[in-house]
PDB file of C-alpha atoms in Angstrom:
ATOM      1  CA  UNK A  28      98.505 102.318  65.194  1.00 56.00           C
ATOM      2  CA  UNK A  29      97.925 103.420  68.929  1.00 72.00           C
ATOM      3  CA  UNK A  30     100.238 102.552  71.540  1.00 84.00           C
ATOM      4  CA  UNK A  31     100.153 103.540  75.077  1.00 89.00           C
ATOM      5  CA  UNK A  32     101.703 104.209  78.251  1.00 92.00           C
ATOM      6  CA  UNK A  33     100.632 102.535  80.619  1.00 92.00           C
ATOM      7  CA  UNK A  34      99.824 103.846  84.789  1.00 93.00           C
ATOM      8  CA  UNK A  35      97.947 103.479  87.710  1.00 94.00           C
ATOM      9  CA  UNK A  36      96.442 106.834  88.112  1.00 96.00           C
ATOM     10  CA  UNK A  37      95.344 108.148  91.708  1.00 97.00           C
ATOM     11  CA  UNK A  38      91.706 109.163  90.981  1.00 98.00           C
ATOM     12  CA  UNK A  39      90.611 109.835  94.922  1.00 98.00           C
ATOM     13  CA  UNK A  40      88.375 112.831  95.386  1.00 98.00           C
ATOM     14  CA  UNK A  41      88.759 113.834  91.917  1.00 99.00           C
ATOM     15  CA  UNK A  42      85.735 114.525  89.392  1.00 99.00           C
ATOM     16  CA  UNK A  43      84.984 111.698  86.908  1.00 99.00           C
ATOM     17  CA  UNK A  44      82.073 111.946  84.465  1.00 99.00           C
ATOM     18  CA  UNK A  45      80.529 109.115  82.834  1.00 99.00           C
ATOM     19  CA  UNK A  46      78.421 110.359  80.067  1.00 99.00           C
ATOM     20  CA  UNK A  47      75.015 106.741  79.431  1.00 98.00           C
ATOM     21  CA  UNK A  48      73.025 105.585  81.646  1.00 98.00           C
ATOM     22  CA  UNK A  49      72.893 101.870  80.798  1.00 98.00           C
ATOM     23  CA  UNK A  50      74.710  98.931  82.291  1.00 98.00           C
ATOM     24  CA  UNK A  51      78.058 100.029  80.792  1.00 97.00           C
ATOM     25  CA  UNK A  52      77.655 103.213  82.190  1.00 98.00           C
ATOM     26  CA  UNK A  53      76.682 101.619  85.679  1.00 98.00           C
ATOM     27  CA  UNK A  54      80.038  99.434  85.372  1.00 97.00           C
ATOM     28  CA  UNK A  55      82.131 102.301  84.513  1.00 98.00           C
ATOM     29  CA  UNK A  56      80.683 104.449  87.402  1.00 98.00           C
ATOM     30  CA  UNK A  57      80.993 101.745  89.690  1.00 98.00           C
ATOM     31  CA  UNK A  58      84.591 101.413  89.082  1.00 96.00           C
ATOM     32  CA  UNK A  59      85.776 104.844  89.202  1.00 98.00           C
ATOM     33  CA  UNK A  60      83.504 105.215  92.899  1.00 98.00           C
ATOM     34  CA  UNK A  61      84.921 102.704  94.303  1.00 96.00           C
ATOM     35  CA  UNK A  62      88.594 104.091  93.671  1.00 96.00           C
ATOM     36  CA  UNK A  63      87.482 106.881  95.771  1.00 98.00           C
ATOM     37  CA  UNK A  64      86.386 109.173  92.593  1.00 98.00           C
ATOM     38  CA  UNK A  65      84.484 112.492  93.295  1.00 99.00           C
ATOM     39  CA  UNK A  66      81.184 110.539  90.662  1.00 99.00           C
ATOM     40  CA  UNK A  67      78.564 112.553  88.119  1.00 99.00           C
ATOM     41  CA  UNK A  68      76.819 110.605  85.620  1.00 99.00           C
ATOM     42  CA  UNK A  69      74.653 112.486  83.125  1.00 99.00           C
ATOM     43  CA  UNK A  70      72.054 111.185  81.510  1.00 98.00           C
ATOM     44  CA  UNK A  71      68.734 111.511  80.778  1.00 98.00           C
ATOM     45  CA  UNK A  72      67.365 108.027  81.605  1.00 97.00           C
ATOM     46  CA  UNK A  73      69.422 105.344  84.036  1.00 98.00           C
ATOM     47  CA  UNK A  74      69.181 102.146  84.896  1.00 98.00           C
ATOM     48  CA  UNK A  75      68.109 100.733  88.280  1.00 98.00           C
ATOM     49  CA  UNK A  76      71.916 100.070  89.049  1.00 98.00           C
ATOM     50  CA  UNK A  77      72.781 103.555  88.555  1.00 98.00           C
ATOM     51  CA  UNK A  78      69.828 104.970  90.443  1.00 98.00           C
ATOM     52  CA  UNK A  79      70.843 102.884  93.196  1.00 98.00           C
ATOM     53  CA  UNK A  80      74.075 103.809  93.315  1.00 98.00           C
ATOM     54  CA  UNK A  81      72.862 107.164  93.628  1.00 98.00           C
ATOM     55  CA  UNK A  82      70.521 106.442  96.558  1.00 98.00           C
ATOM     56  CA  UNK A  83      73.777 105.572  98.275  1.00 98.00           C
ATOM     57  CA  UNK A  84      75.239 108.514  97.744  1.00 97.00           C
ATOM     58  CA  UNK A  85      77.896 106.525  96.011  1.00 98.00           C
ATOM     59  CA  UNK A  86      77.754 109.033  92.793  1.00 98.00           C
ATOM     60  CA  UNK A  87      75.885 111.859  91.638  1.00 98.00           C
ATOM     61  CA  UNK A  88      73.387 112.138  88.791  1.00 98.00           C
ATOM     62  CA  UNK A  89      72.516 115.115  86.496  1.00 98.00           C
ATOM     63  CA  UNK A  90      69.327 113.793  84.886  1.00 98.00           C
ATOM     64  CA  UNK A  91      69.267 115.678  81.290  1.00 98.00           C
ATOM     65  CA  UNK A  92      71.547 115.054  78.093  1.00 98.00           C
ATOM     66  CA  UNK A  93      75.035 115.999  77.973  1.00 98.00           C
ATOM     67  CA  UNK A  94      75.623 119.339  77.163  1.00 98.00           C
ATOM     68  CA  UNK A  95      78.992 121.354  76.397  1.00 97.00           C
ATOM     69  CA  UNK A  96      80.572 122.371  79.597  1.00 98.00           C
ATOM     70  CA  UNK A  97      79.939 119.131  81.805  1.00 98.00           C
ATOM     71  CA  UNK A  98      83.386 118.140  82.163  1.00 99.00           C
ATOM     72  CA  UNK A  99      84.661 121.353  83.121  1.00 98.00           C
ATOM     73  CA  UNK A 100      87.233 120.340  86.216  1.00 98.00           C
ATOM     74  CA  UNK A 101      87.207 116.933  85.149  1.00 99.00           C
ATOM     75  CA  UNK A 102      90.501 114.601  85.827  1.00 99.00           C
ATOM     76  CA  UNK A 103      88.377 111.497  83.099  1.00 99.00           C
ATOM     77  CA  UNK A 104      85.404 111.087  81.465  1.00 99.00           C
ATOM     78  CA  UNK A 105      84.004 108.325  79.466  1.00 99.00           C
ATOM     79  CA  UNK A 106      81.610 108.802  77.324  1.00 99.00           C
ATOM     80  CA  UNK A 107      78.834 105.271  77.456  1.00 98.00           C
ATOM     81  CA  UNK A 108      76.140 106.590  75.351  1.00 98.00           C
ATOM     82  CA  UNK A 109      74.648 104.263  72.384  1.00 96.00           C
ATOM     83  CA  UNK A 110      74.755 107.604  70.492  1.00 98.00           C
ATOM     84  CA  UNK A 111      77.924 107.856  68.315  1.00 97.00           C
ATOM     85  CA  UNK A 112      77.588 111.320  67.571  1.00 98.00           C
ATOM     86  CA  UNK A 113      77.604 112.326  71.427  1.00 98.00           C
ATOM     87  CA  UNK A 114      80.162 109.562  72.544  1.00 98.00           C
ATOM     88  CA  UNK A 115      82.138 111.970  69.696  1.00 98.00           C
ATOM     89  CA  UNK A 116      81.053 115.371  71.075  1.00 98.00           C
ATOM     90  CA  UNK A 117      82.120 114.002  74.544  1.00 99.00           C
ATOM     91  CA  UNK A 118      86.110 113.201  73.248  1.00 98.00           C
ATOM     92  CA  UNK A 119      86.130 116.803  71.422  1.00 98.00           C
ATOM     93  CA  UNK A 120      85.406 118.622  74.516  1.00 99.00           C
ATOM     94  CA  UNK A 121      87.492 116.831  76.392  1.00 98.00           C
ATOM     95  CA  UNK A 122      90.502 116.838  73.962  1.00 98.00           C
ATOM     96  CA  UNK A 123      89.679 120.896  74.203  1.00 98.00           C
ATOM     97  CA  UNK A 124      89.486 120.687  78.392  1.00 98.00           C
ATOM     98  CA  UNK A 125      92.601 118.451  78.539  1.00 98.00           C
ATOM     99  CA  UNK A 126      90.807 115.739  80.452  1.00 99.00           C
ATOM    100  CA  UNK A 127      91.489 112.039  79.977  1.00 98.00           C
ATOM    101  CA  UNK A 128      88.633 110.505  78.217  1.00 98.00           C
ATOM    102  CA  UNK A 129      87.320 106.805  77.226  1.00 98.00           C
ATOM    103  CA  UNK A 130      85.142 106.357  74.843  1.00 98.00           C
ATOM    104  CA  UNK A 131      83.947 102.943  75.024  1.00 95.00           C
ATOM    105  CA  UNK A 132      84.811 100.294  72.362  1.00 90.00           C
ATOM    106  CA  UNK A 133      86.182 103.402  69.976  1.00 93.00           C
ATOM    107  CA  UNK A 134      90.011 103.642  70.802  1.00 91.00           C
ATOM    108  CA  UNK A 135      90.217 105.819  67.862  1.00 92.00           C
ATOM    109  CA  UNK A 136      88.416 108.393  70.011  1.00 95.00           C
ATOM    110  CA  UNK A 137      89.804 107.431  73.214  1.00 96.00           C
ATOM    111  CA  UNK A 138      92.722 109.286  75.042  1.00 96.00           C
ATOM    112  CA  UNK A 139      93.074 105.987  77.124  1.00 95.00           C
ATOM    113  CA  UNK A 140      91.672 102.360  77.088  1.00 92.00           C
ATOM    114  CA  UNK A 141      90.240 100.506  80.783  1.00 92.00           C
ATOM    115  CA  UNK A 142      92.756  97.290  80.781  1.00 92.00           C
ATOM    116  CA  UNK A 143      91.080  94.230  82.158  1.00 91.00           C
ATOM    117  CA  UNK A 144      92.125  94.204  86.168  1.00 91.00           C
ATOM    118  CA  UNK A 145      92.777  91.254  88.550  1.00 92.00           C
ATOM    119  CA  UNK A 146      93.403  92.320  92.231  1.00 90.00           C
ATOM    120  CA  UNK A 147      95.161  90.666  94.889  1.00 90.00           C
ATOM    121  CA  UNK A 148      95.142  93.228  97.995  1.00 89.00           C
ATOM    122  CA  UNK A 149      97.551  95.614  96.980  1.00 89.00           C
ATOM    123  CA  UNK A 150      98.965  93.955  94.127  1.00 91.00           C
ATOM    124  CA  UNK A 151      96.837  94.684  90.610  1.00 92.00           C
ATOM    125  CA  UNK A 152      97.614  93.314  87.242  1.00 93.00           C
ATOM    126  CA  UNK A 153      96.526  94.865  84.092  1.00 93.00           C
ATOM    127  CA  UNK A 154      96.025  92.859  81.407  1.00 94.00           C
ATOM    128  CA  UNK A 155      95.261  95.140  77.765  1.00 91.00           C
ATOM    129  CA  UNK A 156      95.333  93.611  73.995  1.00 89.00           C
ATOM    130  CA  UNK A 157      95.384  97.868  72.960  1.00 86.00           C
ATOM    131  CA  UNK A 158      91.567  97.904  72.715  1.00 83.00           C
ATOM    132  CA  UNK A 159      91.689  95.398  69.820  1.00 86.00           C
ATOM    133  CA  UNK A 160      90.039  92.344  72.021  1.00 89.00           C
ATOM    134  CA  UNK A 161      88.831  92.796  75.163  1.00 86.00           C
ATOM    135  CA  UNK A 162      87.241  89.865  75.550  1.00 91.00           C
ATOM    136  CA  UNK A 163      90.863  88.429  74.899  1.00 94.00           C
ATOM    137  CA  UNK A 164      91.980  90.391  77.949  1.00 92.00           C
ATOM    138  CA  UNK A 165      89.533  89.093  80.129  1.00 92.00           C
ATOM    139  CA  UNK A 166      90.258  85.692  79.193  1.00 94.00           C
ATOM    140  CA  UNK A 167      94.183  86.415  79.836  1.00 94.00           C
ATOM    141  CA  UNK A 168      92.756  87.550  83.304  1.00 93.00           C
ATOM    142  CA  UNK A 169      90.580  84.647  83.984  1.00 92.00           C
ATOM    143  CA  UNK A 170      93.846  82.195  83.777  1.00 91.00           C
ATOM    144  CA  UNK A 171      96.157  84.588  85.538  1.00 91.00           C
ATOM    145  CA  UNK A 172      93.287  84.462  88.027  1.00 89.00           C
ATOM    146  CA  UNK A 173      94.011  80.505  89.013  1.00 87.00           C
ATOM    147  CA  UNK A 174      97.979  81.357  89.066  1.00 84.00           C
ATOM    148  CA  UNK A 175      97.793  84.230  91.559  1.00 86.00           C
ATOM    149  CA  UNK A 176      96.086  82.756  95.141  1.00 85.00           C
ATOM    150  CA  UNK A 177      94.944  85.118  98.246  1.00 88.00           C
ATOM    151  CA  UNK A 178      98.118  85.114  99.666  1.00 92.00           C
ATOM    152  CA  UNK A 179     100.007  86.745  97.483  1.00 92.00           C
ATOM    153  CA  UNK A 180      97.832  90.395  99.397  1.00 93.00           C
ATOM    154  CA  UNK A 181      99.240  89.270 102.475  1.00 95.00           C
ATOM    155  CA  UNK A 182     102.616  88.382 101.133  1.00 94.00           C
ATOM    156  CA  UNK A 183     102.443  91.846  99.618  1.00 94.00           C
ATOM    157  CA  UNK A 184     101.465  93.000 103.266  1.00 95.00           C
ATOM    158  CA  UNK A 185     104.444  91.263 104.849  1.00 95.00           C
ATOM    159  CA  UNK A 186     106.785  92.823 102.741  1.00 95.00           C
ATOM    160  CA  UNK A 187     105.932  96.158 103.239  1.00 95.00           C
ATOM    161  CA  UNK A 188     106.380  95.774 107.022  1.00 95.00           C
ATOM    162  CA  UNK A 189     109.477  93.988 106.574  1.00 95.00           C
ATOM    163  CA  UNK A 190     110.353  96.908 104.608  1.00 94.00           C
ATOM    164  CA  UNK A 191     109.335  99.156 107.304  1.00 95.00           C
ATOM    165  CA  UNK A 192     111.245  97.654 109.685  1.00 94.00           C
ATOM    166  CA  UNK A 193     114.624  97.927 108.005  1.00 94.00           C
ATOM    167  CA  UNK A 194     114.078 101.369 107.412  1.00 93.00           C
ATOM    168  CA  UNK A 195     113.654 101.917 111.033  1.00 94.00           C
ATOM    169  CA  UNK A 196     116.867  99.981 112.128  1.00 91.00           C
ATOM    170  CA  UNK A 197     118.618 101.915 109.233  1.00 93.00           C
ATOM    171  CA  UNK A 198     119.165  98.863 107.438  1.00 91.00           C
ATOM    172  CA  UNK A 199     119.662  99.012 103.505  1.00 92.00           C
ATOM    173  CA  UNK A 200     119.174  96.196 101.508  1.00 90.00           C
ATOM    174  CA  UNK A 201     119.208  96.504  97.512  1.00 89.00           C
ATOM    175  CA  UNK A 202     117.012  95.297  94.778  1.00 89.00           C
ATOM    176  CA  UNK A 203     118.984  92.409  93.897  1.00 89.00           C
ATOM    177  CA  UNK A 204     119.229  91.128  97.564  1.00 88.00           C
ATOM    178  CA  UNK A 205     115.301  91.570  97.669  1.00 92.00           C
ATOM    179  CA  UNK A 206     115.219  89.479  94.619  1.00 91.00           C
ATOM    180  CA  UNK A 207     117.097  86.408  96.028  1.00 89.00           C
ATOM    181  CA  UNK A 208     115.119  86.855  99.263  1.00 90.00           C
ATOM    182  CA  UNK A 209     111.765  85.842  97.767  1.00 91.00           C
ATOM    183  CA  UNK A 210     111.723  82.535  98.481  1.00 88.00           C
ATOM    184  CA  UNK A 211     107.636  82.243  97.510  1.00 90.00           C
ATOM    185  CA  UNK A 212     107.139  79.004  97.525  1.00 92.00           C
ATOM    186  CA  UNK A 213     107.955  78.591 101.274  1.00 93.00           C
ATOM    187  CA  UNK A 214     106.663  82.031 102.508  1.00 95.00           C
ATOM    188  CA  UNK A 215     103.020  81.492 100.608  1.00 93.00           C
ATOM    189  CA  UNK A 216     103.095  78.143 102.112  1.00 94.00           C
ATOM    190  CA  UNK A 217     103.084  79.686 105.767  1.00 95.00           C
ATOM    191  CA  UNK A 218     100.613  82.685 104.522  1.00 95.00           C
ATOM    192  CA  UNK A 219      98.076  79.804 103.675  1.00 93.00           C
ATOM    193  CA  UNK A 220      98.794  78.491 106.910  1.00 95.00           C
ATOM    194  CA  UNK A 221      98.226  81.334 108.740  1.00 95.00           C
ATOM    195  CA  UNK A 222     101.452  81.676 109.832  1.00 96.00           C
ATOM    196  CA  UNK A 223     102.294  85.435 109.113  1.00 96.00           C
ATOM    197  CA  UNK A 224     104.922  86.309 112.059  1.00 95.00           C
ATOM    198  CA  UNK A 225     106.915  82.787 110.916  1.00 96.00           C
ATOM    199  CA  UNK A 226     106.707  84.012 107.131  1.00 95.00           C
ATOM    200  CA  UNK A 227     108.236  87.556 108.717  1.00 95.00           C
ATOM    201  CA  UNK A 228     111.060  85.798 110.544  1.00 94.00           C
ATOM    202  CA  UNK A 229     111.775  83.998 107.192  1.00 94.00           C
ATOM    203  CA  UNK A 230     112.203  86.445 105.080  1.00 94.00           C
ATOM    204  CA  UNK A 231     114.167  88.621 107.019  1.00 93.00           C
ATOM    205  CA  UNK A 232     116.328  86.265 107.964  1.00 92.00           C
ATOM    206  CA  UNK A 233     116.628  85.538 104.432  1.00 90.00           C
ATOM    207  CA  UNK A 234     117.670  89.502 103.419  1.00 92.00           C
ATOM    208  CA  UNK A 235     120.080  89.438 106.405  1.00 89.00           C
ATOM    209  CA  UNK A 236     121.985  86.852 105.220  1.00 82.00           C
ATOM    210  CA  UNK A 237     122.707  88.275 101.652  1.00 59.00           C
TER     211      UNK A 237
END
């Protein structure tokens, strides 16, 4: 059985290749643009999302079949084809390249799986079931999705320039004072209110104290 480690990789101005040109393909390319990926999807056919995307200049496509070689410099690939036997060749070459490659729904063949992702600002929660239900892990998602409201981005916001702050006026204040700081009730109550500069005052006056 598969287990796996699980990161948030930094994937700006690096080459991805997505290997399909459907609507998986399209979702997959989508993604990795819009984390700031360096984009080539290769395929011989693509959809009308794809080809717009490429309009854009959001990715790059190399209209032919994939061919050994095209993930040379490659940080991921994931291989989207409705052809098993190149979804296959795609994970060999990049088992032989050392780069990080999906192949979707076939963990077996995958160096990693995509977890299901909910976003709040800065904050992101993965949710995975280890590629054996991913419709499972979107469900997870969908109810963490209720529990987890706007302001948690711009509590996330408010910490980091209390944080800031302290660092400036040399002030150190440990994990376990942090802890018994967050008061969230009271501080996403202000957030929702607008009241951003209060919610500040609040919490630092909170740290200070411990």
């Amino acid at each position: 059985m598969s287990t796996y480690y699980p990161i948030f990789l930094n994937i700006h101005g690096r080459k991805c290749v997505v290997v399909g040109g459907g609507e998986v393909a399209e979702r997959k390319a989508r993604a990795l643009a819009g984390q700031g990926a360096s984009v080539t999807v290769i395929s011989a056919r693509v959809c009308h999302g794809l080809a717009q995307l490429a309009q854009q200049g959001t990715i790059q496509i190399s209209a032919r079949d994939y061919q050994s070689g095209d993930l040379k410099d490659a940080l991921i690939a994931i291989a989207a084809t409705d052809d098993p036997t190149v979804n296959v060749e795609v994970a060999r070459e990049g088992r032989e390249r050392g780069v990080l490659t999906n192949v979707v729904d076939d963990p077996e063949h995958s160096d990693f799986i995509v977890p299901s992702l909910l976003r709040r600002g800065d904050i992101s929660i993965a949710v995975s079931t280890g590629g054996k239900s991913p419709a499972l892990a979107r469900r997870i998602r969908t109810e963490l999705e209720q529990s987890f409201a706007s302001e948690y981005a711009s509590l996330a916001l408010l910490i980091s320039e209390v944080r800031q702050e302290l660092k400036r006026d040399s002030i150190h204040v440990d994990g376990n004072a942090w802890q018994k700081s967050l008061d969230l009730e009271p501080l996403l109550d202000m957030l929702k209110k607008g009241e951003f500069e209060q919610a500040k005052e609040k919490l630092l006056s909170n740290l200070l104290r411990k």
